[in-house]
Amino acid sequence: MRYLGLLETYKDMLPVTDKTPMLTLHEGNTPLIRAENLSNELDLDIYFKYEGLNPTGSFKDRGMVMAVAKAMEEGSRTIMCASTGNTSAAAAAYAARGGLNCIVLIPNNNIALGKLAQAIIYGAKVIAIEGNFDRALEIVREITAKHPITLVNSVNPYRIEGQKTAAFEVSDQLGKAPDYLAIPVGNAGNISAYWKGFKEYYEQGKISSLPKMVGFEAEGAMAIVKGEPIAEPETIATAIRIGNPASWKTAVAAAEESGGQINYVTDEEILHAYKTIAGREGIFAEPASAASIAGVMKLKREGVFRGGETVVCVLTGHGLKDPNIAIKSVNAEPVVVEDSEAAVMEAIRKLEGEA
Amino acid sequence: MRYLGLLETYKDMLPVTDKTPMLTLHEGNTPLIRAENLSNELDLDIYFKYEGLNPTGSFKDRGMVMAVAKAMEEGSRTIMCASTGNTSAAAAAYAARGGLNCIVLIPNNNIALGKLAQAIIYGAKVIAIEGNFDRALEIVREITAKHPITLVNSVNPYRIEGQKTAAFEVSDQLGKAPDYLAIPVGNAGNISAYWKGFKEYYEQGKISSLPKMVGFEAEGAMAIVKGEPIAEPETIATAIRIGNPASWKTAVAAAEESGGQINYVTDEEILHAYKTIAGREGIFAEPASAASIAGVMKLKREGVFRGGETVVCVLTGHGLKDPNIAIKSVNAEPVVVEDSEAAVMEAIRKLEGEA
């Protein structure tokens, strides 16, 4: 059977009507990969939900397909967001697919065009304002409130609806809910969406238990952990570098209701986890994604687990989203030798010895 | 049902024995996405087989999982290849997953470390020789012939075995074989693998017809089209910049036996197709991938199609593999305006007018 995307697969669980276009880039249906080595090492049953294998390379596709389909249903011709990262890429891709215009508003300071290249190749039009990111989001809200242009930032409620499907998939793939769901926390929409999804599946009797939700902010952006917004958030994990999460309350509720927690991990822990999952499990995820497994390692040290629990770690984006971090975080300089079999074999023996 | 990767899914069609480890990163199971806009425009029924959604971002994972699993079965502790691109990334990922060492041999000239970063983050050890690429491959062959180190370049026959599974998936997803299978041709292993796969499925009675295989080289690297090796191949599509294809004969046989052809496309046609599938269909593939749809556009102009034929275009790798081309190929400079609703709305009206 050919997989036909999230709206088709989960239409009974989503705000899909007869008039909703069945927009799809075949988002979702992402792998749940067992962490063979880390499971042994941590005495847990760990799985990665590898959201980097969504079409634009991040979990944002789940919410965006729903938001853009509803924009089309409502007759919108243009969508708009303030974003310099994964959100703009997803918005641009689905706008292209649906034949809509996509406007991306950004602050005109230190823009890394590399981050925006993906949105631009999908045809998004980028406007930079002489102001900061908050001001950009404010203008997006003002404009979309008055004009027939649809806001697709995370305040669009359809985003959470689409994102909750990841909880359905995890449950279907495992055949049950995991004991723990570990997830990076930036804007905090994703932990809220997973919790909503698990609760809905539980209410429908499709799972017989609920996971404990454990969310991890980066230390330099740990607004929820600190209990106050961070004016200038800083972390290597750019996708969760957010000082005032939009879904703060629902994230806290998810942690509390489920008996989980919102905790934090340092950049050092994130980088260690980032390199570990690539080098030990063969999975390349963007740094923010590694916060989930870094958090599990932390909770293990803190004695939160008894042993044997099933833990699903959400890997939110593909490592190819941020290749510069990869280059910086490893020693990329090759060993140089002469072009003889003997010289190469000697180098191999040395490298094997180090491994 | 949880998808468990290619070796498990197609074990009856692959050289999988009781002793073969069920290695997997959940490669395969990639989307077959209908090209809604281009199908209308070209009066064809066009689908993209989006191989960029394999775990390392390219189709190479299909062959590599088979090659590395067999290396493990044979007791190998180290795999080795000469590659600066997708092959090294795939080799490194599966070596990490299987607990093997991975050695990548490259020439020590003009190395773009960005291209190698992915292999290195997965833990590959890179050795550069004072010699060219051909010499590197020669040394890999010499070493792997004498030592218990497994060669995983395309001459490893298990690579083709794994890659043929893409033909099985296309057939299963469509419920039949397409009329045409359009595919980029570089080293020519992939067109050979698809043809092998379609023939095996046909022999088993799982499909009742065979597709015409149409392969497309880049003009600056069109060895097969010219009938002679290209000493210094040049094309923007780096993944098919190969002057002396390893699977030359089997590729020609695939085209001839199927009633298809090996043709070529220019860099200009490749870039046009690359931008078209992103901007019109919402699919971001690496430039080499776009050779398949560029080729279909060319055959359409040349009157090869009658109209209505089912055509599957293989998109071999994700666009995120080569972000620099994306930045260069589009106008990435944003429109800059003051931070007022009116100024932004004026800019939007102007951009919508252009669209």
Tab-separated table of C-alpha atoms in Angstrom, chain A residues 23 66 75 85 89 132 138 181 246 280 345:
chain	number	residue	atom	x	y	z
A	23	LEU	CA	-2.125	18.318	0.378
A	66	MET	CA	-2.248	20.880	8.141
A	75	GLY	CA	-9.360	30.538	0.191
A	85	GLY	CA	14.968	28.283	10.118
A	89	ALA	CA	11.549	25.892	4.911
A	132	ASN	CA	14.335	42.571	15.630
A	138	GLU	CA	4.360	41.426	15.590
A	181	LEU	CA	8.862	10.467	25.626
A	246	ALA	CA	5.019	30.476	22.779
A	280	ARG	CA	27.613	4.893	17.764
A	345	MET	CA	48.060	0.400	5.351
